[in-house]
Short mmCIF file of C-alpha atoms and ligand atoms in Angstrom, two decimals:
data_model
loop_
_atom_site.label_atom_id
_atom_site.label_comp_id
_atom_site.label_asym_id
_atom_site.label_seq_id
_atom_site.Cartn_x
_atom_site.Cartn_y
_atom_site.Cartn_z
CA MET Z 1 97.92 77.92 59.77
CA LYS Z 2 94.34 78.94 60.55
CA SER Z 3 93.67 82.56 61.54
CA ILE Z 4 92.01 81.29 64.73
CA GLN Z 5 94.87 79.53 66.42
CA ARG Z 6 93.37 78.63 69.77
CA LEU Z 7 90.02 78.52 71.56
CA THR Z 8 90.21 77.99 75.30
CA ILE Z 9 87.21 77.50 77.55
CA LEU Z 10 87.81 79.20 80.89
CA GLY Z 11 84.33 79.11 82.44
CA ALA Z 12 81.73 76.57 81.29
CA GLY Z 13 79.25 76.89 84.13
CA THR Z 14 76.48 78.95 85.62
CA PRO Z 15 75.86 81.04 88.78
CA THR Z 16 75.81 77.72 90.70
CA PRO Z 17 79.37 76.79 91.65
CA THR Z 18 80.27 73.13 91.12
CA LYS Z 19 83.60 71.33 91.43
CA ASP Z 20 84.17 71.44 87.68
CA ARG Z 21 82.29 74.46 86.39
CA PHE Z 22 81.49 78.02 87.53
CA GLY Z 23 80.47 80.99 85.38
CA SER Z 24 81.28 81.88 81.77
CA SER Z 25 84.37 82.91 79.89
CA ILE Z 26 86.24 81.91 76.75
CA VAL Z 27 89.38 83.23 75.12
CA VAL Z 28 90.26 83.08 71.42
CA GLU Z 29 93.66 83.60 69.85
CA VAL Z 30 93.11 85.14 66.44
CA ASN Z 31 95.84 86.52 64.15
CA GLY Z 32 98.05 86.97 67.22
CA ASP Z 33 95.39 88.83 69.26
CA LEU Z 34 93.91 87.38 72.44
CA VAL Z 35 90.20 88.10 72.59
CA MET Z 36 88.11 87.18 75.61
CA PHE Z 37 84.34 86.81 75.78
CA ASP Z 38 82.86 87.32 79.25
CA CYS Z 39 84.73 87.40 82.51
CA GLY Z 40 82.88 85.21 85.01
CA PRO Z 41 84.05 83.94 88.42
CA ALA Z 42 87.82 83.41 88.74
CA THR Z 43 88.51 84.10 85.05
CA THR Z 44 91.84 85.77 85.82
CA HIS Z 45 93.06 82.74 87.75
CA LYS Z 46 91.71 80.36 85.10
CA LEU Z 47 93.60 82.32 82.41
CA THR Z 48 96.80 81.83 84.38
CA LYS Z 49 96.05 78.13 84.85
CA ALA Z 50 95.51 77.85 81.09
CA GLY Z 51 98.98 79.34 80.56
CA ILE Z 52 97.67 82.63 79.13
CA SER Z 53 99.13 85.89 80.38
CA THR Z 54 96.51 88.35 81.60
CA THR Z 55 98.53 91.24 80.19
CA LYS Z 56 98.32 89.82 76.67
CA VAL Z 57 94.50 89.81 76.51
CA ASP Z 58 93.77 93.10 74.76
CA TYR Z 59 90.07 92.67 73.89
CA LEU Z 60 87.07 91.75 76.01
CA PHE Z 61 83.47 91.39 74.84
CA PHE Z 62 80.65 91.06 77.37
CA SER Z 63 77.49 89.19 76.40
CA HIS Z 64 75.56 90.76 79.30
CA HIS Z 65 76.03 91.89 82.87
CA HIS Z 66 74.89 89.00 85.01
CA PHE Z 67 77.55 88.25 87.63
CA ASP Z 68 78.34 84.79 86.29
CA HIS Z 69 79.60 86.61 83.16
CA ASP Z 70 81.34 89.66 84.62
CA VAL Z 71 82.18 89.35 88.33
CA ASP Z 72 85.91 88.82 87.76
CA TYR Z 73 86.18 91.98 85.64
CA PRO Z 74 87.68 94.17 88.41
CA CYS Z 75 90.18 91.41 89.23
CA PHE Z 76 91.12 91.09 85.56
CA LEU Z 77 91.49 94.87 85.11
CA LEU Z 78 93.61 95.38 88.21
CA THR Z 79 95.79 92.30 87.64
CA ARG Z 80 96.38 93.26 84.03
CA TRP Z 81 97.29 96.82 85.01
CA ASP Z 82 99.48 95.75 87.95
CA GLN Z 83 101.36 92.98 86.14
CA GLY Z 84 101.68 94.99 82.93
CA ALA Z 85 103.95 97.56 84.62
CA GLY Z 86 102.86 100.22 82.15
CA LYS Z 87 103.89 98.15 79.12
CA GLU Z 88 100.49 96.59 78.40
CA GLU Z 89 98.33 97.71 75.51
CA THR Z 90 95.19 99.67 76.34
CA LEU Z 91 92.42 97.15 76.97
CA LYS Z 92 89.46 97.47 74.59
CA VAL Z 93 86.16 96.41 76.15
CA PHE Z 94 82.81 96.08 74.38
CA GLY Z 95 79.43 95.05 75.65
CA PRO Z 96 75.77 95.99 75.88
CA ASN Z 97 74.48 98.93 77.94
CA LEU Z 98 76.21 99.38 81.31
CA THR Z 99 79.65 98.32 80.07
CA GLU Z 100 81.00 101.90 80.15
CA GLU Z 101 79.30 102.75 83.45
CA PHE Z 102 80.40 99.49 85.07
CA THR Z 103 84.02 100.13 84.08
CA GLU Z 104 83.98 103.69 85.39
CA ASN Z 105 82.28 102.61 88.63
CA LEU Z 106 85.02 100.04 89.22
CA ILE Z 107 88.28 101.79 88.36
CA GLY Z 108 87.40 105.41 87.59
CA ASN Z 109 88.69 108.15 89.87
CA GLU Z 110 85.77 107.57 92.25
CA GLY Z 111 85.35 103.86 91.45
CA VAL Z 112 84.93 101.27 94.20
CA PHE Z 113 88.46 99.93 93.50
CA SER Z 114 90.10 103.36 93.13
CA HIS Z 115 91.53 103.05 96.66
CA ASP Z 116 93.63 100.14 95.38
CA TRP Z 117 95.23 101.81 92.40
CA LYS Z 118 95.63 105.12 94.25
CA ALA Z 119 97.63 103.32 96.96
CA ARG Z 120 99.74 101.46 94.38
CA VAL Z 121 100.37 104.60 92.33
CA ASN Z 122 101.47 106.65 95.34
CA HIS Z 123 103.07 104.46 98.01
CA PRO Z 124 106.89 104.21 97.70
CA VAL Z 125 107.02 100.43 98.15
CA SER Z 126 104.41 99.90 95.41
CA GLN Z 127 106.38 102.27 93.19
CA GLN Z 128 109.51 100.19 93.87
CA VAL Z 129 107.72 96.95 92.91
CA TYR Z 130 106.53 98.67 89.74
CA VAL Z 131 110.07 99.79 88.85
CA ASN Z 132 111.44 96.31 89.62
CA ARG Z 133 108.89 94.91 87.17
CA GLY Z 134 110.27 97.20 84.48
CA GLY Z 135 107.92 100.16 84.92
CA THR Z 136 108.94 103.81 84.61
CA LEU Z 137 107.69 106.34 87.18
CA PRO Z 138 105.37 108.13 87.53
CA ARG Z 139 102.97 105.20 87.68
CA ARG Z 140 99.74 105.84 85.81
CA PRO Z 141 96.21 104.81 86.85
CA PRO Z 142 94.58 101.98 84.87
CA VAL Z 143 93.18 103.04 81.50
CA VAL Z 144 90.44 101.05 79.79
CA ASN Z 145 88.71 101.88 76.55
CA ALA Z 146 85.16 100.66 77.24
CA LYS Z 147 82.31 101.01 74.79
CA ASN Z 148 78.59 100.23 74.95
CA ILE Z 149 77.57 98.60 71.68
CA LYS Z 150 74.35 97.44 70.08
CA ALA Z 151 73.00 94.53 68.12
CA ASN Z 152 73.25 94.30 64.31
CA ALA Z 153 76.60 96.05 64.09
CA THR Z 154 80.01 95.09 62.67
CA TYR Z 155 83.38 96.04 64.14
CA LYS Z 156 86.62 95.56 62.24
CA PHE Z 157 89.94 94.62 63.83
CA ASP Z 158 93.28 93.37 62.53
CA GLY Z 159 92.31 90.36 60.43
CA TRP Z 160 89.05 89.64 62.25
CA ASP Z 161 85.59 91.18 62.38
CA ILE Z 162 82.92 91.03 65.04
CA HIS Z 163 79.22 90.96 64.16
CA THR Z 164 76.62 91.41 66.90
CA ALA Z 165 73.07 90.16 67.26
CA GLU Z 166 70.44 90.43 69.94
CA ALA Z 167 70.27 87.52 72.37
CA LYS Z 168 66.94 86.96 74.15
CA HIS Z 169 67.62 86.58 77.84
CA VAL Z 170 66.30 88.83 80.63
CA GLN Z 171 65.22 91.99 78.81
CA PRO Z 172 64.24 94.66 79.71
CA TYR Z 173 66.37 94.38 82.83
CA LEU Z 174 69.59 93.56 80.98
CA ASP Z 175 70.48 93.78 77.30
CA SER Z 176 72.25 90.73 75.86
CA LEU Z 177 74.41 90.31 72.78
CA ALA Z 178 75.64 87.34 70.80
CA TYR Z 179 78.86 87.64 68.80
CA ARG Z 180 80.21 86.22 65.58
CA MET Z 181 83.94 86.43 65.01
CA GLU Z 182 84.80 86.18 61.34
CA THR Z 183 88.18 85.84 59.66
CA ASN Z 184 89.10 84.92 56.09
CA ASP Z 185 89.03 81.21 56.94
CA PHE Z 186 87.05 80.70 60.15
CA SER Z 187 83.86 81.81 61.87
CA LEU Z 188 82.98 81.42 65.53
CA VAL Z 189 79.73 82.30 67.31
CA TYR Z 190 79.42 82.92 71.04
CA THR Z 191 75.75 83.08 71.98
CA GLY Z 192 76.04 84.28 75.57
CA ASP Z 193 72.80 83.61 77.44
CA THR Z 194 69.75 83.32 75.24
CA GLU Z 195 66.70 81.32 74.35
CA PRO Z 196 66.64 79.91 70.83
CA CYS Z 197 65.85 82.83 68.52
CA ASP Z 198 65.94 83.88 64.87
CA SER Z 199 68.53 86.62 65.42
CA ILE Z 200 71.15 84.13 66.65
CA GLU Z 201 70.18 81.51 64.10
CA LYS Z 202 70.81 84.12 61.40
CA LEU Z 203 74.09 85.23 63.02
CA SER Z 204 75.28 81.61 63.13
CA GLN Z 205 74.57 80.71 59.51
CA ASP Z 206 77.19 78.17 58.31
CA ALA Z 207 79.56 79.03 61.17
CA ASP Z 208 82.47 76.69 61.84
CA ILE Z 209 81.80 76.69 65.54
CA MET Z 210 78.92 77.77 67.76
CA ILE Z 211 79.50 78.06 71.49
CA CYS Z 212 76.00 77.93 72.87
CA MET Z 213 74.61 78.10 76.37
CA CYS Z 214 72.99 74.89 77.61
CA TRP Z 215 71.49 75.24 81.05
CA ASP Z 216 69.97 71.79 81.35
CA ASP Z 217 68.23 68.82 79.77
CA GLN Z 218 65.30 70.20 77.75
CA SER Z 219 62.64 68.03 79.40
CA VAL Z 220 63.83 69.07 82.87
CA MET Z 221 63.73 72.74 81.87
CA GLU Z 222 60.21 72.36 80.51
CA LYS Z 223 59.04 70.57 83.63
CA GLU Z 224 60.63 73.19 85.90
CA LYS Z 225 59.33 76.07 83.72
CA GLU Z 226 62.89 77.28 83.09
CA ASN Z 227 62.73 77.16 79.30
CA THR Z 228 62.37 80.87 78.54
CA GLY Z 229 65.31 83.25 78.27
CA GLN Z 230 67.75 80.36 78.09
CA CYS Z 231 68.73 77.42 75.93
CA GLY Z 232 68.66 73.77 76.87
CA THR Z 233 69.96 70.74 75.04
CA LEU Z 234 67.39 70.52 72.26
CA GLY Z 235 67.02 74.27 71.77
CA ALA Z 236 70.77 74.53 71.22
CA ALA Z 237 70.74 71.51 68.90
CA GLU Z 238 67.85 72.90 66.83
CA MET Z 239 69.52 76.29 66.43
CA ALA Z 240 72.80 74.65 65.39
CA ALA Z 241 71.00 72.37 62.92
CA LYS Z 242 68.93 75.17 61.37
CA ALA Z 243 71.99 77.42 61.06
CA GLY Z 244 74.09 74.61 59.57
CA VAL Z 245 76.99 75.08 61.98
CA LYS Z 246 79.75 72.48 61.81
CA HIS Z 247 80.64 72.16 65.48
CA LEU Z 248 78.41 72.82 68.49
CA VAL Z 249 80.13 73.49 71.81
CA LEU Z 250 77.74 73.41 74.73
CA THR Z 251 78.70 75.62 77.64
CA HIS Z 252 77.00 77.34 80.61
CA MET Z 253 76.11 73.87 81.86
CA GLY Z 254 74.19 73.65 85.12
CA PRO Z 255 74.80 71.07 87.86
CA ASN Z 256 72.12 68.65 86.64
CA ILE Z 257 73.30 68.27 83.05
CA SER Z 258 76.89 68.11 84.28
CA LYS Z 259 76.20 64.67 85.80
CA THR Z 260 77.74 62.07 83.50
CA GLU Z 261 74.57 60.02 83.04
CA ASN Z 262 72.60 63.15 82.07
CA THR Z 263 75.28 64.38 79.69
CA LYS Z 264 75.22 60.98 77.95
CA LYS Z 265 71.42 60.95 77.66
CA SER Z 266 71.47 64.52 76.28
CA LEU Z 267 74.10 63.73 73.70
CA LYS Z 268 71.91 60.91 72.35
CA GLU Z 269 68.92 63.27 72.04
CA ILE Z 270 71.03 66.03 70.48
CA ARG Z 271 72.33 63.59 67.85
CA GLU Z 272 68.76 62.93 66.68
CA ILE Z 273 68.43 66.61 65.76
CA TYR Z 274 71.94 67.76 64.92
CA SER Z 275 74.48 65.80 62.86
CA GLY Z 276 77.58 68.01 63.32
CA ARG Z 277 80.31 67.63 65.89
CA VAL Z 278 79.26 68.12 69.55
CA THR Z 279 81.49 69.05 72.49
CA PHE Z 280 80.50 69.58 76.10
CA ALA Z 281 82.76 72.40 77.28
CA GLU Z 282 85.27 71.65 80.03
CA GLU Z 283 86.96 74.46 81.94
CA ILE Z 284 90.57 75.42 81.33
CA THR Z 285 90.55 73.25 78.24
CA GLU Z 286 91.40 73.98 74.63
CA VAL Z 287 88.79 73.03 72.06
CA ASN Z 288 90.26 70.95 69.26
CA LEU Z 289 89.93 73.01 66.08
CA ASN Z 290 91.58 70.50 63.77
CA TYR Z 291 88.87 69.33 61.39
ZN1 ZN T 301 72.57 85.47 82.28
#
C-alpha cells in the first residue's frame, strides 16, 4: 500500500462562489495522518460530506491568508474542539506570516470567538453535552499549536516530510507558500496561489502529483490583464512540463474555465504542452492515485 492513501479535493474554486466550486482546500491521508492544506469556505462541512471526521485532521498548512483559503478556519477549530470532547490530538497549524496571530485573534483568550468557547466551557448544559460525548470535566479551552513558517525549509513528521517554497502571489501584502509532501514512495506538490515561477518549478521536480491553481483560460487572463500573481491553463501546464511531474491536478478554477466548453478547449491546449495525466479538480471528490 502506498504511503499516501487518499487525496480528497474539498474546495476547487475561487473567491467567486459557483454551484460546483468555492474556495480552496484539500486533505491528504498519509501514513495514517490526515493533513489538510488550506481551509476555504465551508471546508468543515465539505470534510463531513467527504466522510472525513474533523477531529481526525491533526495537521493544517496554509498557503496564504486570502479568505478563499482560510475563512472556514474558525469553524474548523471550534467544531474540532467541540466534537473532540477533549480526546482530540492538539492541532498543528503551519503557514506564512499571520498564521500565529490569526489563530490567537480567533480563539485566544481575547479572540473574536472566545465568547463561544467561554460559554461552552462554563455553562452547565454545555458541560453536560461535553460529558455525554465522553468528555471529562473541567472542560478546557481549545488549544492549537500554530507556527509561522518560511520558504525553503523542511519539516519532518511521522513518515512524511514537508518542503516549502515561495509562491509568487500578492506580495508584499501577503506572503505565500507552496508545499511539497514527500514520503518514501510518493511526492505531492500543492502550489497554493501563484504565478508560474522558478521556485515552484524547482520544488515540483519529478513529483508524482502537482495540484496547481488555474484561475482561467490563459488567453482570457492575458486579455483581461489578470496574468500576474496567478496561474492559468498554459502557465500551469508549462510548469508541470518543465518540472516533469506525472499528474497535474488543476484547482482554484474560476467560473469561466468551469464551463464545460472552456474546460474542453483548455484541456486540448494543455495537452500540446504537457504530456502527463491531467485532472480538473472536482469538490468533495477523491483523486485517483492508482497509476
Ligand atoms: Zn489568493
